Coordinates of C-alpha atoms in Angstrom, one line a residue:
Chain A
M1 CA 1.9 15.4 -20.7
L2 CA 2.5 11.8 -20.0
Y3 CA 0.0 10.3 -17.6
F4 CA 0.3 7.1 -15.7
I5 CA -3.1 6.1 -14.5
G6 CA -3.8 3.3 -12.0
L7 CA -7.2 1.6 -12.3
G8 CA -7.2 -0.3 -9.0
L9 CA -8.2 -3.9 -8.7
Y10 CA -11.6 -3.8 -10.2
P11 CA -13.6 -1.3 -12.3
K12 CA -15.3 0.4 -9.4
H13 CA -11.9 1.3 -7.9
L14 CA -11.7 4.0 -10.6
T15 CA -11.1 7.4 -8.8
L16 CA -12.6 10.8 -9.8
E17 CA -9.0 11.8 -10.5
A18 CA -8.5 8.9 -12.9
I19 CA -11.8 9.7 -14.7
D20 CA -10.7 13.3 -15.1
A21 CA -7.3 12.3 -16.6
L22 CA -8.8 9.7 -18.9
R23 CA -11.1 12.3 -20.4
R24 CA -8.1 14.4 -21.3
L25 CA -6.2 11.8 -23.3
D26 CA -5.4 12.0 -27.0
K27 CA -4.0 8.5 -26.8
A28 CA -4.2 5.7 -24.3
Y29 CA -2.1 2.6 -24.0
I30 CA -3.7 -0.1 -21.8
D31 CA -1.1 -2.3 -20.1
T32 CA -2.7 -5.7 -20.6
Y33 CA 0.2 -7.9 -19.3
T34 CA 1.2 -7.0 -15.7
S35 CA -2.0 -8.2 -14.0
I36 CA -5.7 -9.2 -14.4
I37 CA -8.6 -6.9 -13.4
P38 CA -11.7 -9.0 -12.9
G39 CA -14.7 -7.5 -14.7
F40 CA -12.5 -5.2 -16.8
D41 CA -13.5 -4.4 -20.4
K42 CA -11.7 -2.2 -22.8
S43 CA -15.0 -0.3 -23.4
I44 CA -14.8 1.2 -19.9
I45 CA -11.7 3.1 -21.1
E46 CA -13.0 3.8 -24.6
N47 CA -16.1 5.4 -23.2
L48 CA -14.0 7.9 -21.3
V49 CA -11.0 8.6 -23.5
P50 CA -11.7 10.9 -26.4
G51 CA -8.6 9.8 -28.4
E52 CA -7.3 6.4 -29.6
V53 CA -7.2 3.5 -27.2
V54 CA -4.5 0.8 -27.8
E55 CA -4.2 -2.5 -25.9
A56 CA -0.5 -2.7 -25.3
S57 CA 1.7 -5.8 -25.0
R58 CA 5.0 -5.8 -23.1
S59 CA 7.0 -5.1 -26.3
M60 CA 5.0 -1.9 -26.9
L61 CA 5.7 -0.4 -23.4
E62 CA 9.2 -1.7 -22.7
G63 CA 12.6 -1.6 -24.3
E64 CA 13.1 0.5 -27.5
S65 CA 9.4 1.6 -27.7
I66 CA 9.8 3.8 -24.6
T67 CA 11.5 6.6 -26.6
R68 CA 8.7 6.7 -29.2
I69 CA 5.9 6.9 -26.5
V70 CA 7.8 9.6 -24.6
E71 CA 8.2 11.6 -27.8
E72 CA 4.4 11.2 -28.5
A73 CA 3.8 12.9 -25.1
R74 CA 5.8 16.0 -26.1
D75 CA 2.7 17.5 -27.9
K76 CA -0.1 15.2 -26.9
N77 CA -1.8 13.9 -23.7
V78 CA -0.6 10.3 -23.7
G79 CA -1.7 7.9 -21.0
I80 CA -0.3 4.6 -19.8
I81 CA -3.1 2.8 -18.0
T82 CA -2.3 0.1 -15.6
P83 CA -3.9 -2.4 -13.1
G84 CA -3.5 -1.4 -9.5
D85 CA -1.2 1.5 -8.9
P86 CA 1.2 2.4 -11.8
F87 CA 4.4 2.1 -9.8
I88 CA 4.0 -0.6 -7.3
A89 CA 5.4 -3.1 -9.8
T90 CA 8.7 -1.8 -11.3
T91 CA 7.5 -2.4 -14.9
H92 CA 6.9 1.3 -15.8
D93 CA 9.8 2.9 -13.9
A94 CA 12.0 3.2 -17.0
I95 CA 9.5 5.1 -19.0
R96 CA 8.8 7.6 -16.2
I97 CA 12.5 8.3 -15.9
E98 CA 13.0 8.6 -19.6
A99 CA 10.2 11.2 -19.7
L100 CA 11.6 13.2 -16.7
K101 CA 15.1 13.2 -18.3
K102 CA 13.6 14.7 -21.5
K103 CA 11.6 17.2 -19.4
I104 CA 8.2 15.9 -20.6
P105 CA 5.7 16.7 -17.8
V106 CA 4.6 13.5 -16.0
K107 CA 1.5 13.0 -13.9
T108 CA 0.8 9.9 -11.8
I109 CA -2.8 9.0 -10.9
H110 CA -2.5 6.5 -8.1
G111 CA -4.7 3.5 -7.8
I112 CA -5.7 1.0 -5.1
T113 CA -3.2 -1.9 -5.0
I114 CA -2.7 -5.4 -3.5
Y115 CA 0.3 -3.9 -1.7
S116 CA -1.9 -2.2 0.9
L117 CA -4.9 -4.5 0.7
A118 CA -2.8 -7.5 1.8
A119 CA -3.0 -5.8 5.2
S120 CA -6.3 -3.9 5.2
A121 CA -8.5 -6.6 3.7
T122 CA -7.2 -9.5 5.8
G123 CA -7.1 -7.9 9.3
L124 CA -3.3 -8.2 9.5
Q125 CA -1.6 -5.0 10.7
A126 CA 0.3 -3.0 8.0
Y127 CA 3.2 -2.2 10.3
R128 CA 3.8 -5.9 10.9
F129 CA 4.7 -6.6 7.3
G130 CA 8.3 -7.1 6.2
K131 CA 9.7 -7.1 2.7
T132 CA 7.3 -8.1 -0.1
V133 CA 8.4 -10.8 -2.6
T134 CA 7.3 -12.4 -5.8
L135 CA 7.3 -16.1 -6.2
V136 CA 8.2 -17.2 -9.7
Y137 CA 7.9 -20.6 -11.3
P138 CA 11.1 -22.6 -10.4
E139 CA 12.4 -23.2 -13.9
A140 CA 15.6 -21.6 -15.1
F141 CA 16.5 -21.2 -11.4
K142 CA 15.0 -22.0 -8.0
P143 CA 13.6 -18.9 -6.2
I144 CA 15.7 -19.6 -3.1
S145 CA 16.0 -15.9 -2.2
T146 CA 12.2 -15.7 -2.0
I147 CA 12.2 -18.5 0.7
Q148 CA 15.0 -16.7 2.5
A149 CA 13.1 -13.5 2.6
I150 CA 10.1 -15.3 4.1
H151 CA 12.3 -17.0 6.7
D152 CA 14.0 -13.7 7.5
N153 CA 10.6 -11.9 8.0
L154 CA 9.4 -14.8 10.2
D155 CA 12.5 -14.6 12.3
R156 CA 11.8 -10.9 12.9
G157 CA 8.0 -11.5 13.6
L158 CA 7.0 -9.9 10.3
H159 CA 4.4 -11.1 7.8
T160 CA 5.3 -11.6 4.1
L161 CA 3.1 -10.6 1.1
L162 CA 3.9 -13.1 -1.6
L163 CA 2.9 -12.0 -5.1
L164 CA 2.5 -15.0 -7.5
D165 CA 4.0 -15.3 -10.9
L166 CA 1.8 -14.0 -13.7
R167 CA 2.9 -14.5 -17.3
L168 CA -0.2 -13.6 -19.3
E169 CA 1.7 -13.8 -22.7
E170 CA 2.4 -17.5 -22.0
N171 CA -1.1 -18.0 -20.5
R172 CA 0.5 -19.1 -17.2
V173 CA -0.8 -17.5 -14.0
M174 CA 0.3 -19.1 -10.7
T175 CA -2.5 -20.2 -8.3
I176 CA -2.5 -20.6 -4.6
P177 CA -2.4 -24.4 -4.7
E178 CA 0.6 -24.3 -7.2
A179 CA 2.4 -21.8 -5.0
V180 CA 1.9 -23.9 -1.8
E181 CA 3.5 -26.9 -3.6
I182 CA 6.5 -24.8 -4.7
L183 CA 6.9 -23.2 -1.3
L184 CA 6.8 -26.6 0.6
D185 CA 9.3 -28.1 -1.9
L186 CA 11.8 -25.3 -1.5
D187 CA 11.5 -24.8 2.2
E188 CA 14.7 -26.4 3.4
R189 CA 14.1 -25.4 7.1
G190 CA 10.7 -27.3 6.9
I191 CA 8.9 -24.7 8.9
L192 CA 6.5 -23.1 6.4
G193 CA 4.0 -26.0 6.2
E194 CA 2.8 -25.5 9.8
T195 CA 2.9 -21.7 9.6
I196 CA -0.4 -19.9 9.4
A197 CA -0.9 -18.3 6.0
V198 CA -3.6 -16.4 4.2
G199 CA -4.7 -17.3 0.6
A200 CA -6.3 -14.3 -1.1
A201 CA -8.0 -14.5 -4.4
R202 CA -9.3 -11.5 -6.3
L203 CA -8.7 -9.2 -3.3
G204 CA -10.6 -6.0 -3.3
T205 CA -13.2 -7.2 -5.8
P206 CA -16.8 -8.3 -5.0
G207 CA -15.7 -11.9 -5.5
Q208 CA -12.8 -11.8 -3.1
T209 CA -12.0 -15.0 -1.3
I210 CA -9.8 -14.9 1.8
V211 CA -8.8 -18.1 3.6
A212 CA -6.6 -18.5 6.7
D213 CA -5.1 -21.9 7.7
R214 CA -1.8 -23.6 8.0
L215 CA 0.1 -23.1 4.8
H216 CA 0.1 -26.8 3.8
S217 CA -3.7 -26.7 3.9
L218 CA -4.2 -23.6 1.8
G219 CA -4.2 -25.7 -1.4
D220 CA -7.2 -27.7 -0.3
Y221 CA -9.7 -24.7 -0.6
D222 CA -11.6 -23.5 -3.6
Y223 CA -10.7 -20.1 -5.0
P224 CA -12.2 -18.0 -7.8
P225 CA -9.8 -17.5 -10.8
P226 CA -6.6 -15.4 -10.3
P227 CA -5.1 -13.0 -9.4
H228 CA -4.1 -14.9 -6.3
S229 CA -1.6 -14.1 -3.6
I230 CA -0.5 -15.5 -0.3
I231 CA 0.5 -13.9 3.0
V232 CA 2.8 -15.9 5.3
V233 CA 1.8 -14.8 8.8
A234 CA 4.3 -14.3 11.6
K235 CA 3.1 -15.0 15.2
P236 CA -0.3 -13.2 15.2
H237 CA -1.1 -10.4 17.5
P238 CA -4.3 -11.2 19.5
V239 CA -6.4 -8.7 17.4
E240 CA -5.0 -10.1 14.2
L241 CA -5.9 -13.6 15.4
E242 CA -9.5 -12.6 15.9
A243 CA -9.6 -11.0 12.5
L244 CA -8.1 -14.1 10.9
H245 CA -10.8 -16.2 12.5
Y246 CA -13.8 -13.9 11.8
L247 CA -12.7 -12.4 8.5
A248 CA -10.7 -15.2 6.9
G249 CA -12.2 -18.4 8.6
L250 CA -9.1 -19.5 10.5
P251 CA -10.3 -22.9 11.8
Y252 CA -11.7 -22.6 15.4
K253 CA -9.2 -25.1 16.8
L254 CA -6.2 -23.2 15.5
Y255 CA -7.7 -19.9 16.6
K256 CA -8.2 -21.2 20.2
R257 CA -4.8 -22.8 20.4
Y258 CA -3.1 -19.6 19.4
E259 CA -5.4 -17.5 21.6
R260 CA -4.6 -19.6 24.7
S261 CA -1.0 -18.9 24.2
R262 CA -1.7 -15.2 23.5
G263 CA -0.8 -15.6 19.9
Y264 CA 2.7 -16.9 20.7
P265 CA 2.7 -20.7 20.9
Chain B
M1 CA -24.7 -3.3 7.2
L2 CA -21.6 -1.6 8.6
Y3 CA -19.5 0.1 6.0
F4 CA -15.9 1.2 6.4
I5 CA -15.2 3.7 3.6
G6 CA -11.7 5.0 2.8
L7 CA -11.6 8.5 1.2
G8 CA -7.9 8.3 0.0
L9 CA -5.6 11.2 0.5
Y10 CA -7.5 14.0 -1.2
P11 CA -11.1 14.5 -2.3
K12 CA -10.5 13.4 -6.0
H13 CA -9.3 10.0 -4.7
L14 CA -12.9 9.1 -4.1
T15 CA -13.6 5.8 -5.9
L16 CA -16.9 4.9 -7.8
E17 CA -17.3 2.2 -5.1
A18 CA -17.0 4.7 -2.3
I19 CA -19.6 7.1 -4.0
D20 CA -22.0 4.1 -4.3
A21 CA -21.6 3.2 -0.7
L22 CA -22.0 6.8 0.6
R23 CA -25.3 7.1 -1.3
R24 CA -26.7 4.1 0.7
L25 CA -25.9 5.4 4.2
D26 CA -28.6 6.1 6.7
K27 CA -25.9 7.4 9.1
A28 CA -22.3 8.4 8.5
Y29 CA -19.5 8.9 11.1
I30 CA -16.6 10.9 9.7
D31 CA -13.3 10.0 11.5
T32 CA -11.8 13.5 12.0
Y33 CA -8.9 12.5 14.2
T34 CA -6.6 9.9 12.5
S35 CA -5.3 12.1 9.7
I36 CA -5.7 15.2 7.6
I37 CA -7.2 15.3 4.1
P38 CA -6.0 18.5 2.3
G39 CA -9.0 20.2 0.6
F40 CA -11.6 18.0 2.4
D41 CA -14.8 19.6 3.5
K42 CA -17.7 17.9 5.3
S43 CA -20.1 19.1 2.5
I44 CA -18.5 16.6 0.1
I45 CA -19.9 13.8 2.3
E46 CA -23.2 15.6 3.1
N47 CA -23.9 16.0 -0.7
L48 CA -23.7 12.2 -1.2
V49 CA -25.1 10.7 2.1
P50 CA -28.9 10.7 2.3
G51 CA -28.9 10.2 6.1
E52 CA -27.3 12.0 9.1
V53 CA -23.6 13.0 8.9
V54 CA -21.7 13.2 12.2
E55 CA -18.1 14.5 12.7
A56 CA -16.8 11.9 15.1
S57 CA -14.1 12.3 17.7
R58 CA -11.9 9.5 19.0
S59 CA -14.3 8.9 22.0
M60 CA -17.2 8.4 19.6
L61 CA -15.5 5.6 17.6
E62 CA -13.4 3.9 20.2
G63 CA -13.8 2.3 23.6
E64 CA -17.4 1.8 24.9
S65 CA -19.1 3.6 22.0
I66 CA -18.2 0.7 19.7
T67 CA -21.1 -1.5 20.9
R68 CA -23.6 1.3 20.2
I69 CA -22.5 1.9 16.7
V70 CA -22.4 -1.8 15.9
E71 CA -26.0 -2.1 17.2
E72 CA -27.1 0.8 15.0
A73 CA -25.8 -1.1 12.0
R74 CA -28.1 -4.0 12.8
D75 CA -31.1 -2.4 11.0
K76 CA -29.5 0.6 9.3
N77 CA -26.7 1.3 6.8
V78 CA -24.1 2.9 9.0
G79 CA -20.7 4.1 7.6
I80 CA -17.4 4.9 9.2
I81 CA -15.6 7.2 6.9
T82 CA -11.8 7.5 7.2
P83 CA -8.9 9.2 5.5
G84 CA -6.7 6.9 3.3
D85 CA -7.7 3.2 3.6
P86 CA -9.9 2.3 6.6
F87 CA -7.6 -0.5 7.9
I88 CA -4.0 0.7 7.3
A89 CA -4.0 2.3 10.7
T90 CA -5.2 -0.1 13.4
T91 CA -7.7 2.4 14.8
H92 CA -10.8 0.8 13.5
D93 CA -9.8 -2.9 13.9
A94 CA -11.8 -3.3 17.1
I95 CA -15.1 -2.1 15.7
R96 CA -14.8 -4.4 12.7
I97 CA -14.1 -7.4 14.9
E98 CA -17.0 -6.5 17.2
A99 CA -19.4 -6.3 14.2
L100 CA -18.2 -9.7 12.8
K101 CA -18.6 -11.3 16.2
K102 CA -22.2 -10.1 16.3
K103 CA -22.8 -11.3 12.8
I104 CA -23.5 -7.8 11.5
P105 CA -22.5 -7.7 7.8
V106 CA -19.4 -5.6 7.2
K107 CA -18.3 -4.1 3.9
T108 CA -14.9 -2.4 3.4
I109 CA -14.4 0.2 0.7
H110 CA -10.7 0.5 0.3
G111 CA -8.9 3.8 -0.4
I112 CA -5.6 5.1 -1.6
T113 CA -3.1 5.2 1.2
I114 CA 0.3 6.6 2.1
Y115 CA 1.4 3.0 2.7
S116 CA 1.6 2.4 -1.1
L117 CA 2.3 5.9 -2.2
A118 CA 5.6 6.0 -0.2
A119 CA 6.9 3.7 -2.9
S120 CA 4.9 4.6 -6.0
A121 CA 5.1 8.4 -5.7
T122 CA 8.8 8.6 -4.9
G123 CA 10.3 6.2 -7.4
L124 CA 11.5 3.8 -4.6
Q125 CA 10.7 0.1 -5.2
A126 CA 7.9 -1.4 -3.1
Y127 CA 9.6 -4.7 -2.6
R128 CA 12.6 -2.9 -1.1
F129 CA 10.6 -1.6 1.8
G130 CA 10.9 -3.2 5.2
K131 CA 8.7 -2.8 8.3
T132 CA 6.8 0.6 8.5
V133 CA 7.0 2.5 11.8
T134 CA 5.4 5.6 13.4
L135 CA 7.6 8.2 15.1
V136 CA 6.0 9.6 18.2
Y137 CA 7.0 12.6 20.2
P138 CA 9.6 11.5 22.7
E139 CA 7.8 12.5 25.9
A140 CA 6.6 9.7 28.3
F141 CA 9.2 7.5 26.7
K142 CA 11.8 7.7 24.0
P143 CA 10.8 5.9 20.7
I144 CA 13.9 3.7 20.7
S145 CA 12.2 0.8 19.0
T146 CA 11.5 3.1 16.0
I147 CA 15.2 3.9 15.6
Q148 CA 16.0 0.2 16.0
A149 CA 13.5 -0.7 13.3
I150 CA 15.1 1.8 10.9
H151 CA 18.6 0.5 11.7
D152 CA 17.4 -3.1 11.2
N153 CA 15.9 -2.3 7.9
L154 CA 19.0 -0.4 6.8
D155 CA 21.2 -3.4 7.8
R156 CA 19.0 -5.5 5.4
G157 CA 19.1 -3.0 2.5
L158 CA 15.5 -2.1 3.1
H159 CA 13.8 1.3 3.1
T160 CA 11.7 2.5 6.0
L161 CA 8.4 4.4 5.7
L162 CA 8.2 6.6 8.8
L163 CA 4.8 7.9 9.7
L164 CA 4.9 11.0 11.9
D165 CA 2.9 11.6 15.1
L166 CA -0.4 13.3 14.5
R167 CA -2.5 14.3 17.5
L168 CA -5.3 16.5 16.1
E169 CA -7.1 16.7 19.4
E170 CA -4.0 18.3 21.0
N171 CA -3.4 20.4 17.8
R172 CA 0.1 18.8 17.5
V173 CA 1.1 17.4 14.1
M174 CA 4.7 16.4 13.6
T175 CA 6.5 18.0 10.7
I176 CA 9.6 16.8 8.7
P177 CA 12.0 19.3 10.4
E178 CA 10.7 18.2 13.9
A179 CA 11.1 14.6 13.0
V180 CA 14.7 15.1 11.7
E181 CA 15.7 16.6 15.0
I182 CA 14.1 13.8 17.0
L183 CA 15.7 11.1 14.8
L184 CA 19.2 12.7 15.0
D185 CA 18.9 13.0 18.7
L186 CA 17.9 9.4 19.3
D187 CA 20.3 7.8 16.7
E188 CA 22.9 6.3 19.0
R189 CA 24.7 4.7 16.1
G190 CA 25.1 8.1 14.5
I191 CA 24.5 6.8 11.0
L192 CA 21.1 8.4 10.1
G193 CA 22.3 12.0 9.4
E194 CA 24.4 11.0 6.4
T195 CA 21.8 8.5 5.1
I196 CA 19.7 9.5 2.1
A197 CA 16.1 10.1 3.0
V198 CA 12.9 11.5 1.4
G199 CA 10.7 14.1 2.9
A200 CA 7.2 13.8 1.6
A201 CA 4.5 16.4 2.3
R202 CA 0.8 16.0 1.2
L203 CA 1.7 12.9 -0.8
G204 CA -0.8 12.1 -3.6
T205 CA -2.4 15.5 -3.6
P206 CA -1.9 18.3 -6.2
G207 CA 0.3 20.2 -3.7
Q208 CA 2.6 17.2 -2.9
T209 CA 6.2 18.1 -2.2
I210 CA 8.9 15.3 -2.4
V211 CA 12.5 16.1 -1.4
A212 CA 15.5 13.7 -1.4
D213 CA 18.7 14.6 0.4
R214 CA 20.8 13.4 3.3
L215 CA 18.5 13.1 6.3
H216 CA 20.2 15.9 8.3
S217 CA 19.5 18.4 5.4
L218 CA 15.8 17.5 5.1
G219 CA 14.8 20.0 7.7
D220 CA 16.2 22.9 5.6
Y221 CA 13.6 22.7 2.9
D222 CA 10.2 24.3 2.7
Y223 CA 7.1 22.1 2.8
P224 CA 3.4 22.7 2.6
P225 CA 1.4 22.0 5.8
P226 CA 1.1 18.4 7.0
P227 CA 0.5 15.5 6.6
H228 CA 4.2 14.9 6.4
S229 CA 6.2 11.7 6.3
I230 CA 9.8 10.5 5.8
I231 CA 11.4 7.6 4.0
V232 CA 14.8 6.5 5.2
V233 CA 16.4 5.1 2.0
A234 CA 18.7 2.0 2.0
K235 CA 21.5 1.9 -0.6
P236 CA 19.6 2.9 -3.7
H237 CA 19.3 0.7 -6.7
P238 CA 20.5 2.6 -9.9
V239 CA 16.9 3.0 -11.2
E240 CA 15.8 4.3 -7.8
L241 CA 18.8 6.7 -7.7
E242 CA 17.7 8.2 -11.0
A243 CA 14.1 8.6 -9.8
L244 CA 15.3 10.3 -6.6
H245 CA 17.2 12.8 -8.7
Y246 CA 14.7 13.5 -11.4
L247 CA 11.5 13.1 -9.3
A248 CA 12.6 14.3 -5.8
G249 CA 15.5 16.6 -6.6
L250 CA 18.3 14.6 -5.0
P251 CA 21.2 17.0 -5.3
Y252 CA 23.4 16.4 -8.4
K253 CA 26.6 15.8 -6.4
L254 CA 25.0 13.2 -4.3
Y255 CA 23.4 11.6 -7.3
K256 CA 26.7 11.4 -9.2
R257 CA 28.6 10.1 -6.2
Y258 CA 26.2 7.3 -5.7
E259 CA 25.9 6.6 -9.4
R260 CA 29.7 6.2 -9.8
S261 CA 29.7 3.6 -7.1
R262 CA 26.6 1.9 -8.7
G263 CA 24.4 3.0 -5.8
Y264 CA 26.6 1.3 -3.3
P265 CA 29.3 3.7 -1.9

């Protein structure tokens, strides 16, 4: 059996189902490159897994290595252990398909993910989110399609969850202040700076920091270390507006100005 | 302290964080009306909570009762226990705001939710989902805006997670076959029937059933009892197409036809 096991966003997000699965593994590969879990230590896994525990780099879980891992799962319980939920990022899609094609049984143990917390932890309403995008460092190319997706969501009255570039192998992890600078630089319409946005650091963990203000001001706050993300907020619904003030410290002046206009100034 | 505690989609989704919080409660209100948790029994909560456990109806957790519960949390640890994640549905937003306004400390314990599993359990990619909508029974009014949201997402190449009406007090819970009928009836453009869709029953639980086919055929399959939901699939990406075939049984003919056209027939 090939298990995909999501750990959630911090160690106490471990589910009873994940603990059961970890206890069955003959071999565990920990994905150490797609995100950061604050407070995570390899020993948490080692204490549960009876078999070998390997800290896996990208090259061990992607490309040609896929076939080898799938073959291992033919007569052993092999687990791929990931931050968040195993399949919210597309990283491990290929290995799941490969296993299914070879008729190796696959079991997914879901985990708590930023994808749902962007709504539930900030007071924004899940059904008012549009397409989610990742903002990458503008190097080889400028991430214009990311800006277009934000604009398109705003035009339709929808919020955008913006995941920030995270390249652990290169020791580069995008922070909220860096992302604000990139967004303002690429925003040819010039509307994003004044738009309300939420800066969320370490969401779902005991040290989570959630800040709401105009996007151009988000870089001025202090945040704990990454993972960081940003939500660009469409015209807030009155209940969302209250949540942004009481839960995320949206400044009183902004709160009142939007409230007077029923959230639609 | 006022706790909001998400149980996830079946009892083994309970997190270590949720167990810790349940053990601290002087009083627990179980939300019994927003969704169904297969395999759930009140005794699971009673075995963890040292204080009183109340099965709460809508009238106990909404409207005027809010103030009373918030006041209870002033000098006791009170918990509101919900299926999934506490704030993916908007049901409990008002009580959270009321507590924050009165400076009662609030702690949210997040849970696994259909909102992220719609992508991660079906092989569809999370960043290709647009706005999520709920399909209600077409009685007092026809849910035209739901159809418009699906069309709008399709026009943009985005999938739609469709949550189905669930009125436990009236003993009416919408199933996939009922939803298909309603959708085909309201679809004035006449495009939804031929569109690929996924029927998902009891997602995230050991008895989950995931079926991919043209929407008009989804009603012909057998599903376990609710909760049910549907995902209307925009033109599938080649990796998604493979997942729909190997994970959700998209019929071979359809799979091959879409594959030949690189997912864009």
